[in-house]
Amino acid sequence: MNIVLLGFPGAGKGTQAVKLEEKYGFKHISTGDLIRAEILSGTPLGKQVSALIEQGNLVPDSLITDILINAIKEEKKGVIFDGYPRTISQAEALNKYLAQHGQQTDAIVLIQLTEEEVLRRLTSRRICKSCGAIYNIYSKDYTGVCTKCGGELYTRPDDEIHSAQHRLEVFKKETEPLLSYYGSKENYVTVDGSKTEEEVFSSITAALGLIK
Ligand code: AP5
Ligand code: MG
């Protein structure tokens, strides 16, 4: 099953994708994580896109599509797409690729949240440097270190308030048209992202159960 997760930056796509991967065994692919790994490794691609990411702008469609396809080409069971597609052109590229491999986008899930709340969550997010686990300083379980691997936590440069605000504007301009593109499809569902992580997860799995 191929699942596309949509939502504002900070809506909870990564948090829910990890849970979905654990439950269903579909591969979680975050294009943001793939790019950050390139930047961390200092590859030519990473150097090419690091300023774009830090400022909160999108990576060009053709480049990000190549990265995505390279990451999913071995996947037969299904993929949880986190952060891709972000433009109609990317959605069309994904449809084309899946159709060529006898697959399709089985479910599109929009996690809805207000701008005010996503900005609060982005500016209070922390990520583990070693394993990529996602935390929030306002969570009651927050300890300041990674509870999964003991790794050091850091703040993503694009979570700085001006960059985060810019990402919301980019989403409205570049990605919101996708909501109309997918909106009329039978396999498109929306969930309320303002609930607890577990409640949001239950809403998503309930919706997926209806689609399957
Ligand atoms: P990417 O890494 O995908 O960033 P994003 O879309 O901006 O989304 P985020 O990762 O910021 O948020 P999220 O929805 O995953 O939220 P999370 O679960 O972490 O992309 C980064 C950049 O890469 C882009 O700006 C662009 O430059 C480039 N890029 C990537 N894909 C691209 C593409 N397809 N095309 C072009 N460019 C691309 O949660 C956020 C916080 O909230 C955390 O602290 C978490 O603990 C907390 N939280 C989560 N759920 C809850 C809850 N239910 N209650 C309370 N707190 C919660
Ligand atoms: Mg994410």
PDB file of C-alpha atoms and ligand atoms in Angstrom:
ATOM      1  CA  MET A   1       0.000   0.000   0.000  1.00  0.00           C
ATOM      2  CA  ASN A   2       1.325   3.445  -0.931  1.00  0.00           C
ATOM      3  CA  ILE A   3       0.293   6.251   1.421  1.00  0.00           C
ATOM      4  CA  VAL A   4       0.919   9.957   0.831  1.00  0.00           C
ATOM      5  CA  LEU A   5       1.000  12.138   3.951  1.00  0.00           C
ATOM      6  CA  LEU A   6       0.218  15.806   3.386  1.00  0.00           C
ATOM      7  CA  GLY A   7       0.134  18.744   5.764  1.00  0.00           C
ATOM      8  CA  PHE A   8       1.785  21.994   6.753  1.00  0.00           C
ATOM      9  CA  PRO A   9       5.408  21.833   7.879  1.00  0.00           C
ATOM     10  CA  GLY A  10       5.153  20.707  11.500  1.00  0.00           C
ATOM     11  CA  ALA A  11       1.699  19.124  11.093  1.00  0.00           C
ATOM     12  CA  GLY A  12       3.057  15.780  12.310  1.00  0.00           C
ATOM     13  CA  LYS A  13       3.822  13.897   9.069  1.00  0.00           C
ATOM     14  CA  GLY A  14       7.146  12.516  10.291  1.00  0.00           C
ATOM     15  CA  THR A  15       5.754  11.576  13.709  1.00  0.00           C
ATOM     16  CA  GLN A  16       2.853   9.653  12.166  1.00  0.00           C
ATOM     17  CA  ALA A  17       4.973   8.100   9.388  1.00  0.00           C
ATOM     18  CA  VAL A  18       7.213   6.419  11.978  1.00  0.00           C
ATOM     19  CA  LYS A  19       4.166   4.904  13.676  1.00  0.00           C
ATOM     20  CA  LEU A  20       2.656   3.778  10.366  1.00  0.00           C
ATOM     21  CA  GLU A  21       5.930   2.134   9.362  1.00  0.00           C
ATOM     22  CA  GLU A  22       6.000   0.259  12.679  1.00  0.00           C
ATOM     23  CA  LYS A  23       2.397  -0.909  12.331  1.00  0.00           C
ATOM     24  CA  TYR A  24       2.209  -1.818   8.634  1.00  0.00           C
ATOM     25  CA  GLY A  25       5.834  -2.411   7.649  1.00  0.00           C
ATOM     26  CA  PHE A  26       5.660  -0.037   4.692  1.00  0.00           C
ATOM     27  CA  LYS A  27       8.875   1.887   4.112  1.00  0.00           C
ATOM     28  CA  HIS A  28       8.887   5.448   5.468  1.00  0.00           C
ATOM     29  CA  ILE A  29      10.493   7.806   2.958  1.00  0.00           C
ATOM     30  CA  SER A  30      10.939  11.442   3.975  1.00  0.00           C
ATOM     31  CA  THR A  31      12.414  13.533   1.178  1.00  0.00           C
ATOM     32  CA  GLY A  32      13.436  16.112   3.800  1.00  0.00           C
ATOM     33  CA  ASP A  33      15.417  13.433   5.697  1.00  0.00           C
ATOM     34  CA  LEU A  34      17.051  12.241   2.459  1.00  0.00           C
ATOM     35  CA  ILE A  35      18.202  15.765   1.651  1.00  0.00           C
ATOM     36  CA  ARG A  36      19.429  16.447   5.192  1.00  0.00           C
ATOM     37  CA  ALA A  37      21.510  13.233   4.991  1.00  0.00           C
ATOM     38  CA  GLU A  38      23.105  14.516   1.762  1.00  0.00           C
ATOM     39  CA  ILE A  39      23.883  17.852   3.427  1.00  0.00           C
ATOM     40  CA  LEU A  40      25.358  16.132   6.493  1.00  0.00           C
ATOM     41  CA  SER A  41      27.582  13.949   4.318  1.00  0.00           C
ATOM     42  CA  GLY A  42      28.769  16.988   2.352  1.00  0.00           C
ATOM     43  CA  THR A  43      27.916  15.456  -1.031  1.00  0.00           C
ATOM     44  CA  PRO A  44      27.829  17.705  -4.141  1.00  0.00           C
ATOM     45  CA  LEU A  45      24.031  17.424  -4.089  1.00  0.00           C
ATOM     46  CA  GLY A  46      23.955  18.393  -0.404  1.00  0.00           C
ATOM     47  CA  LYS A  47      26.116  21.450  -1.115  1.00  0.00           C
ATOM     48  CA  GLN A  48      23.877  22.392  -4.037  1.00  0.00           C
ATOM     49  CA  VAL A  49      20.670  22.423  -1.975  1.00  0.00           C
ATOM     50  CA  SER A  50      21.738  23.355   1.570  1.00  0.00           C
ATOM     51  CA  ALA A  51      20.969  27.081   1.245  1.00  0.00           C
ATOM     52  CA  LEU A  52      17.565  26.359  -0.298  1.00  0.00           C
ATOM     53  CA  ILE A  53      16.578  24.098   2.592  1.00  0.00           C
ATOM     54  CA  GLU A  54      17.879  26.379   5.301  1.00  0.00           C
ATOM     55  CA  GLN A  55      15.843  29.270   3.903  1.00  0.00           C
ATOM     56  CA  GLY A  56      12.754  27.067   3.633  1.00  0.00           C
ATOM     57  CA  ASN A  57      12.492  26.990  -0.148  1.00  0.00           C
ATOM     58  CA  LEU A  58      11.679  23.920  -2.202  1.00  0.00           C
ATOM     59  CA  VAL A  59      14.264  21.848  -4.040  1.00  0.00           C
ATOM     60  CA  PRO A  60      13.548  21.855  -7.822  1.00  0.00           C
ATOM     61  CA  ASP A  61      10.999  19.220  -8.896  1.00  0.00           C
ATOM     62  CA  SER A  62      13.265  17.222 -11.207  1.00  0.00           C
ATOM     63  CA  LEU A  63      16.045  16.971  -8.628  1.00  0.00           C
ATOM     64  CA  ILE A  64      13.791  15.890  -5.763  1.00  0.00           C
ATOM     65  CA  THR A  65      11.965  13.403  -7.999  1.00  0.00           C
ATOM     66  CA  ASP A  66      15.267  11.742  -8.928  1.00  0.00           C
ATOM     67  CA  ILE A  67      16.172  11.490  -5.226  1.00  0.00           C
ATOM     68  CA  LEU A  68      12.760  10.043  -4.397  1.00  0.00           C
ATOM     69  CA  ILE A  69      12.763   7.459  -7.172  1.00  0.00           C
ATOM     70  CA  ASN A  70      16.252   6.350  -6.258  1.00  0.00           C
ATOM     71  CA  ALA A  71      15.055   5.769  -2.673  1.00  0.00           C
ATOM     72  CA  ILE A  72      11.900   3.805  -3.523  1.00  0.00           C
ATOM     73  CA  LYS A  73      13.062   1.677  -6.418  1.00  0.00           C
ATOM     74  CA  GLU A  74      13.666  -1.429  -4.288  1.00  0.00           C
ATOM     75  CA  GLU A  75      10.363  -1.105  -2.409  1.00  0.00           C
ATOM     76  CA  LYS A  76       7.775  -3.682  -3.359  1.00  0.00           C
ATOM     77  CA  LYS A  77       5.514  -3.783  -0.289  1.00  0.00           C
ATOM     78  CA  GLY A  78       4.521  -0.148  -0.075  1.00  0.00           C
ATOM     79  CA  VAL A  79       5.801   3.282   0.857  1.00  0.00           C
ATOM     80  CA  ILE A  80       4.716   6.015   3.247  1.00  0.00           C
ATOM     81  CA  PHE A  81       5.517   9.204   1.370  1.00  0.00           C
ATOM     82  CA  ASP A  82       6.355  11.949   3.882  1.00  0.00           C
ATOM     83  CA  GLY A  83       6.941  15.322   2.234  1.00  0.00           C
ATOM     84  CA  TYR A  84       6.558  14.162  -1.365  1.00  0.00           C
ATOM     85  CA  PRO A  85       4.731  15.192  -3.501  1.00  0.00           C
ATOM     86  CA  ARG A  86       4.689  18.922  -2.750  1.00  0.00           C
ATOM     87  CA  THR A  87       3.645  20.211  -6.169  1.00  0.00           C
ATOM     88  CA  ILE A  88       1.211  18.972  -8.811  1.00  0.00           C
ATOM     89  CA  SER A  89       4.142  18.259 -11.083  1.00  0.00           C
ATOM     90  CA  GLN A  90       5.632  15.979  -8.383  1.00  0.00           C
ATOM     91  CA  ALA A  91       2.263  14.219  -7.929  1.00  0.00           C
ATOM     92  CA  GLU A  92       2.117  13.550 -11.655  1.00  0.00           C
ATOM     93  CA  ALA A  93       5.689  12.221 -11.627  1.00  0.00           C
ATOM     94  CA  LEU A  94       4.795   9.908  -8.743  1.00  0.00           C
ATOM     95  CA  ASN A  95       1.637   8.656 -10.477  1.00  0.00           C
ATOM     96  CA  LYS A  96       3.637   7.966 -13.607  1.00  0.00           C
ATOM     97  CA  TYR A  97       6.374   6.093 -11.757  1.00  0.00           C
ATOM     98  CA  LEU A  98       3.910   3.977  -9.748  1.00  0.00           C
ATOM     99  CA  ALA A  99       1.814   3.167 -12.834  1.00  0.00           C
ATOM    100  CA  GLN A 100       4.958   2.014 -14.658  1.00  0.00           C
ATOM    101  CA  HIS A 101       5.527  -0.408 -11.773  1.00  0.00           C
ATOM    102  CA  GLY A 102       1.958  -1.686 -11.609  1.00  0.00           C
ATOM    103  CA  GLN A 103       1.181   0.347  -8.500  1.00  0.00           C
ATOM    104  CA  GLN A 104      -0.789   3.418  -7.487  1.00  0.00           C
ATOM    105  CA  THR A 105      -1.250   5.907  -4.679  1.00  0.00           C
ATOM    106  CA  ASP A 106      -3.655   3.990  -2.453  1.00  0.00           C
ATOM    107  CA  ALA A 107      -4.347   6.632   0.179  1.00  0.00           C
ATOM    108  CA  ILE A 108      -3.760  10.338   0.595  1.00  0.00           C
ATOM    109  CA  VAL A 109      -3.959  11.615   4.167  1.00  0.00           C
ATOM    110  CA  LEU A 110      -4.043  15.321   4.980  1.00  0.00           C
ATOM    111  CA  ILE A 111      -3.127  16.134   8.596  1.00  0.00           C
ATOM    112  CA  GLN A 112      -4.876  19.406   9.380  1.00  0.00           C
ATOM    113  CA  LEU A 113      -3.548  21.936  11.859  1.00  0.00           C
ATOM    114  CA  THR A 114      -3.698  25.720  12.301  1.00  0.00           C
ATOM    115  CA  GLU A 115      -0.761  27.924  11.306  1.00  0.00           C
ATOM    116  CA  GLU A 116      -0.414  29.118  14.882  1.00  0.00           C
ATOM    117  CA  GLU A 117      -0.033  25.563  16.204  1.00  0.00           C
ATOM    118  CA  VAL A 118       2.403  24.426  13.492  1.00  0.00           C
ATOM    119  CA  LEU A 119       4.647  27.402  14.218  1.00  0.00           C
ATOM    120  CA  ARG A 120       4.557  26.563  17.921  1.00  0.00           C
ATOM    121  CA  ARG A 121       5.463  22.937  17.181  1.00  0.00           C
ATOM    122  CA  LEU A 122       8.225  23.768  14.673  1.00  0.00           C
ATOM    123  CA  THR A 123      10.006  26.241  16.920  1.00  0.00           C
ATOM    124  CA  SER A 124       9.889  23.779  19.840  1.00  0.00           C
ATOM    125  CA  ARG A 125      10.930  20.662  17.888  1.00  0.00           C
ATOM    126  CA  ARG A 126      14.194  18.840  18.561  1.00  0.00           C
ATOM    127  CA  ILE A 127      15.688  16.010  16.463  1.00  0.00           C
ATOM    128  CA  CYS A 128      18.144  13.297  17.452  1.00  0.00           C
ATOM    129  CA  LYS A 129      21.475  13.784  15.644  1.00  0.00           C
ATOM    130  CA  SER A 130      22.101  10.031  15.597  1.00  0.00           C
ATOM    131  CA  CYS A 131      18.797   8.327  14.806  1.00  0.00           C
ATOM    132  CA  GLY A 132      16.527  11.173  13.638  1.00  0.00           C
ATOM    133  CA  ALA A 133      13.849  10.598  16.315  1.00  0.00           C
ATOM    134  CA  ILE A 134      11.500  13.571  16.677  1.00  0.00           C
ATOM    135  CA  TYR A 135      10.872  15.327  20.028  1.00  0.00           C
ATOM    136  CA  ASN A 136       9.207  18.422  21.372  1.00  0.00           C
ATOM    137  CA  ILE A 137      10.323  20.453  24.339  1.00  0.00           C
ATOM    138  CA  TYR A 138       6.692  20.918  25.468  1.00  0.00           C
ATOM    139  CA  SER A 139       6.038  17.177  25.594  1.00  0.00           C
ATOM    140  CA  LYS A 140       5.753  15.785  29.134  1.00  0.00           C
ATOM    141  CA  ASP A 141       8.184  12.985  28.195  1.00  0.00           C
ATOM    142  CA  TYR A 142      10.906  15.396  26.999  1.00  0.00           C
ATOM    143  CA  THR A 143      14.252  14.764  28.707  1.00  0.00           C
ATOM    144  CA  GLY A 144      16.698  16.708  26.488  1.00  0.00           C
ATOM    145  CA  VAL A 145      18.393  13.561  25.125  1.00  0.00           C
ATOM    146  CA  CYS A 146      17.185  10.871  22.749  1.00  0.00           C
ATOM    147  CA  THR A 147      15.355   8.219  24.753  1.00  0.00           C
ATOM    148  CA  LYS A 148      15.728   5.740  21.865  1.00  0.00           C
ATOM    149  CA  CYS A 149      19.514   5.851  21.387  1.00  0.00           C
ATOM    150  CA  GLY A 150      20.894   8.360  23.909  1.00  0.00           C
ATOM    151  CA  GLY A 151      21.907  10.686  21.040  1.00  0.00           C
ATOM    152  CA  GLU A 152      22.265  14.455  21.239  1.00  0.00           C
ATOM    153  CA  LEU A 153      19.264  16.544  20.164  1.00  0.00           C
ATOM    154  CA  TYR A 154      19.458  19.529  17.809  1.00  0.00           C
ATOM    155  CA  THR A 155      17.204  22.174  16.306  1.00  0.00           C
ATOM    156  CA  ARG A 156      16.773  22.082  12.530  1.00  0.00           C
ATOM    157  CA  PRO A 157      18.066  25.352  10.992  1.00  0.00           C
ATOM    158  CA  ASP A 158      14.808  25.699   9.043  1.00  0.00           C
ATOM    159  CA  ASP A 159      12.828  25.618  12.324  1.00  0.00           C
ATOM    160  CA  GLU A 160      14.134  29.082  13.166  1.00  0.00           C
ATOM    161  CA  ILE A 161      11.022  31.313  13.221  1.00  0.00           C
ATOM    162  CA  HIS A 162      11.632  33.287   9.991  1.00  0.00           C
ATOM    163  CA  SER A 163      12.454  30.166   8.021  1.00  0.00           C
ATOM    164  CA  ALA A 164       9.481  28.322   9.538  1.00  0.00           C
ATOM    165  CA  GLN A 165       7.132  31.198   8.626  1.00  0.00           C
ATOM    166  CA  HIS A 166       8.542  31.210   5.099  1.00  0.00           C
ATOM    167  CA  ARG A 167       7.928  27.446   4.799  1.00  0.00           C
ATOM    168  CA  LEU A 168       4.258  28.017   5.599  1.00  0.00           C
ATOM    169  CA  GLU A 169       4.048  30.620   2.831  1.00  0.00           C
ATOM    170  CA  VAL A 170       5.780  28.236   0.408  1.00  0.00           C
ATOM    171  CA  PHE A 171       3.295  25.515   1.395  1.00  0.00           C
ATOM    172  CA  LYS A 172       0.339  27.806   0.701  1.00  0.00           C
ATOM    173  CA  LYS A 173       1.687  28.814  -2.681  1.00  0.00           C
ATOM    174  CA  GLU A 174       3.227  25.573  -3.958  1.00  0.00           C
ATOM    175  CA  THR A 175       1.526  22.718  -2.103  1.00  0.00           C
ATOM    176  CA  GLU A 176      -2.036  23.868  -1.399  1.00  0.00           C
ATOM    177  CA  PRO A 177      -3.016  23.374  -5.063  1.00  0.00           C
ATOM    178  CA  LEU A 178      -2.333  19.672  -4.437  1.00  0.00           C
ATOM    179  CA  LEU A 179      -5.204  19.575  -1.949  1.00  0.00           C
ATOM    180  CA  SER A 180      -7.661  20.391  -4.751  1.00  0.00           C
ATOM    181  CA  TYR A 181      -5.825  17.995  -7.068  1.00  0.00           C
ATOM    182  CA  TYR A 182      -6.314  15.118  -4.623  1.00  0.00           C
ATOM    183  CA  GLY A 183      -9.461  16.474  -2.927  1.00  0.00           C
ATOM    184  CA  SER A 184     -12.045  14.875  -5.199  1.00  0.00           C
ATOM    185  CA  LYS A 185     -10.478  11.411  -5.072  1.00  0.00           C
ATOM    186  CA  GLU A 186     -12.203   8.649  -3.097  1.00  0.00           C
ATOM    187  CA  ASN A 187      -8.988   7.683  -1.328  1.00  0.00           C
ATOM    188  CA  TYR A 188      -8.340  11.195   0.056  1.00  0.00           C
ATOM    189  CA  VAL A 189      -8.980  11.649   3.772  1.00  0.00           C
ATOM    190  CA  THR A 190      -8.392  14.419   6.281  1.00  0.00           C
ATOM    191  CA  VAL A 191      -7.584  14.004   9.975  1.00  0.00           C
ATOM    192  CA  ASP A 192      -7.493  16.488  12.827  1.00  0.00           C
ATOM    193  CA  GLY A 193      -3.811  16.976  13.703  1.00  0.00           C
ATOM    194  CA  SER A 194      -4.529  18.958  16.879  1.00  0.00           C
ATOM    195  CA  LYS A 195      -5.207  15.823  18.946  1.00  0.00           C
ATOM    196  CA  THR A 196      -2.557  13.783  20.749  1.00  0.00           C
ATOM    197  CA  GLU A 197      -0.094  11.758  18.672  1.00  0.00           C
ATOM    198  CA  GLU A 198      -1.961   8.549  19.559  1.00  0.00           C
ATOM    199  CA  GLU A 199      -5.359  10.027  18.692  1.00  0.00           C
ATOM    200  CA  VAL A 200      -4.098  11.286  15.339  1.00  0.00           C
ATOM    201  CA  PHE A 201      -2.623   7.838  14.669  1.00  0.00           C
ATOM    202  CA  SER A 202      -5.956   6.155  15.489  1.00  0.00           C
ATOM    203  CA  SER A 203      -7.775   8.514  13.104  1.00  0.00           C
ATOM    204  CA  ILE A 204      -5.321   7.684  10.324  1.00  0.00           C
ATOM    205  CA  THR A 205      -5.468   3.912  10.820  1.00  0.00           C
ATOM    206  CA  ALA A 206      -9.281   4.041  11.002  1.00  0.00           C
ATOM    207  CA  ALA A 207      -9.364   5.984   7.734  1.00  0.00           C
ATOM    208  CA  LEU A 208      -6.901   3.582   6.081  1.00  0.00           C
ATOM    209  CA  GLY A 209      -9.054   0.645   7.211  1.00  0.00           C
ATOM    210  CA  LEU A 210     -12.000   2.124   5.329  1.00  0.00           C
ATOM    211  CA  ILE A 211      -9.948   2.645   2.184  1.00  0.00           C
ATOM    212  CA  LYS A 212      -8.387  -0.833   2.107  1.00  0.00           C
TER     213      LYS A 212
HETATM  214  P1  AP5 B   1      10.662  18.224   5.490  1.00  0.00           P
HETATM  215  O1  AP5 B   1      11.706  17.668   6.337  1.00  0.00           O
HETATM  216  O2  AP5 B   1       9.687  17.318   4.858  1.00  0.00           O
HETATM  217  O3  AP5 B   1       9.899  19.340   6.314  1.00  0.00           O
HETATM  218  P2  AP5 B   1       8.360  19.811   6.333  1.00  0.00           P
HETATM  219  O4  AP5 B   1       7.426  19.388   5.302  1.00  0.00           O
HETATM  220  O5  AP5 B   1       8.526  21.257   6.428  1.00  0.00           O
HETATM  221  O6  AP5 B   1       7.761  19.083   7.527  1.00  0.00           O
HETATM  222  P3  AP5 B   1       8.423  18.925   8.918  1.00  0.00           P
HETATM  223  O7  AP5 B   1       9.385  17.792   8.908  1.00  0.00           O
HETATM  224  O8  AP5 B   1       8.924  20.259   9.351  1.00  0.00           O
HETATM  225  O9  AP5 B   1       7.135  18.607   9.823  1.00  0.00           O
HETATM  226  P4  AP5 B   1       6.354  17.250  10.049  1.00  0.00           P
HETATM  227  O10 AP5 B   1       5.008  17.407   9.453  1.00  0.00           O
HETATM  228  O11 AP5 B   1       7.157  16.071   9.661  1.00  0.00           O
HETATM  229  O12 AP5 B   1       6.175  17.306  11.635  1.00  0.00           O
HETATM  230  P5  AP5 B   1       6.844  16.427  12.811  1.00  0.00           P
HETATM  231  O13 AP5 B   1       6.243  15.069  12.835  1.00  0.00           O
HETATM  232  O14 AP5 B   1       8.316  16.544  12.802  1.00  0.00           O
HETATM  233  O15 AP5 B   1      11.336  19.104   4.336  1.00  0.00           O
HETATM  234  C1  AP5 B   1      12.352  20.019   4.649  1.00  0.00           C
HETATM  235  C2  AP5 B   1      12.784  20.769   3.400  1.00  0.00           C
HETATM  236  O16 AP5 B   1      13.288  19.839   2.424  1.00  0.00           O
HETATM  237  C3  AP5 B   1      11.684  21.534   2.651  1.00  0.00           C
HETATM  238  O17 AP5 B   1      11.464  22.822   3.224  1.00  0.00           O
HETATM  239  C4  AP5 B   1      12.290  21.617   1.271  1.00  0.00           C
HETATM  240  O18 AP5 B   1      13.305  22.578   1.229  1.00  0.00           O
HETATM  241  C5  AP5 B   1      12.943  20.253   1.102  1.00  0.00           C
HETATM  242  N1  AP5 B   1      12.033  19.268   0.531  1.00  0.00           N
HETATM  243  C6  AP5 B   1      11.584  18.130   1.138  1.00  0.00           C
HETATM  244  N2  AP5 B   1      10.714  17.479   0.339  1.00  0.00           N
HETATM  245  C7  AP5 B   1      10.631  18.214  -0.802  1.00  0.00           C
HETATM  246  C8  AP5 B   1       9.869  18.078  -1.991  1.00  0.00           C
HETATM  247  N3  AP5 B   1       9.047  17.051  -2.173  1.00  0.00           N
HETATM  248  N4  AP5 B   1      10.014  19.027  -2.945  1.00  0.00           N
HETATM  249  C9  AP5 B   1      10.865  20.058  -2.786  1.00  0.00           C
HETATM  250  N5  AP5 B   1      11.588  20.266  -1.672  1.00  0.00           N
HETATM  251  C10 AP5 B   1      11.483  19.350  -0.685  1.00  0.00           C
HETATM  252  O19 AP5 B   1       6.249  17.211  14.093  1.00  0.00           O
HETATM  253  C11 AP5 B   1       6.597  18.555  14.372  1.00  0.00           C
HETATM  254  C12 AP5 B   1       6.690  18.768  15.883  1.00  0.00           C
HETATM  255  O20 AP5 B   1       5.401  18.556  16.451  1.00  0.00           O
HETATM  256  C13 AP5 B   1       7.638  17.799  16.618  1.00  0.00           C
HETATM  257  O21 AP5 B   1       8.262  18.480  17.667  1.00  0.00           O
HETATM  258  C14 AP5 B   1       6.690  16.715  17.168  1.00  0.00           C
HETATM  259  O22 AP5 B   1       7.202  16.109  18.352  1.00  0.00           O
HETATM  260  C15 AP5 B   1       5.451  17.531  17.434  1.00  0.00           C
HETATM  261  N6  AP5 B   1       4.203  16.777  17.296  1.00  0.00           N
HETATM  262  C16 AP5 B   1       3.884  15.900  16.315  1.00  0.00           C
HETATM  263  N7  AP5 B   1       2.635  15.433  16.472  1.00  0.00           N
HETATM  264  C17 AP5 B   1       2.149  16.027  17.594  1.00  0.00           C
HETATM  265  C18 AP5 B   1       0.893  15.966  18.273  1.00  0.00           C
HETATM  266  N8  AP5 B   1      -0.114  15.198  17.832  1.00  0.00           N
HETATM  267  N9  AP5 B   1       0.741  16.735  19.387  1.00  0.00           N
HETATM  268  C19 AP5 B   1       1.749  17.537  19.830  1.00  0.00           C
HETATM  269  N10 AP5 B   1       2.966  17.631  19.238  1.00  0.00           N
HETATM  270  C20 AP5 B   1       3.149  16.894  18.111  1.00  0.00           C
HETATM  271 MG    MG B   2       9.106  15.787   8.843  1.00  0.00          MG
END
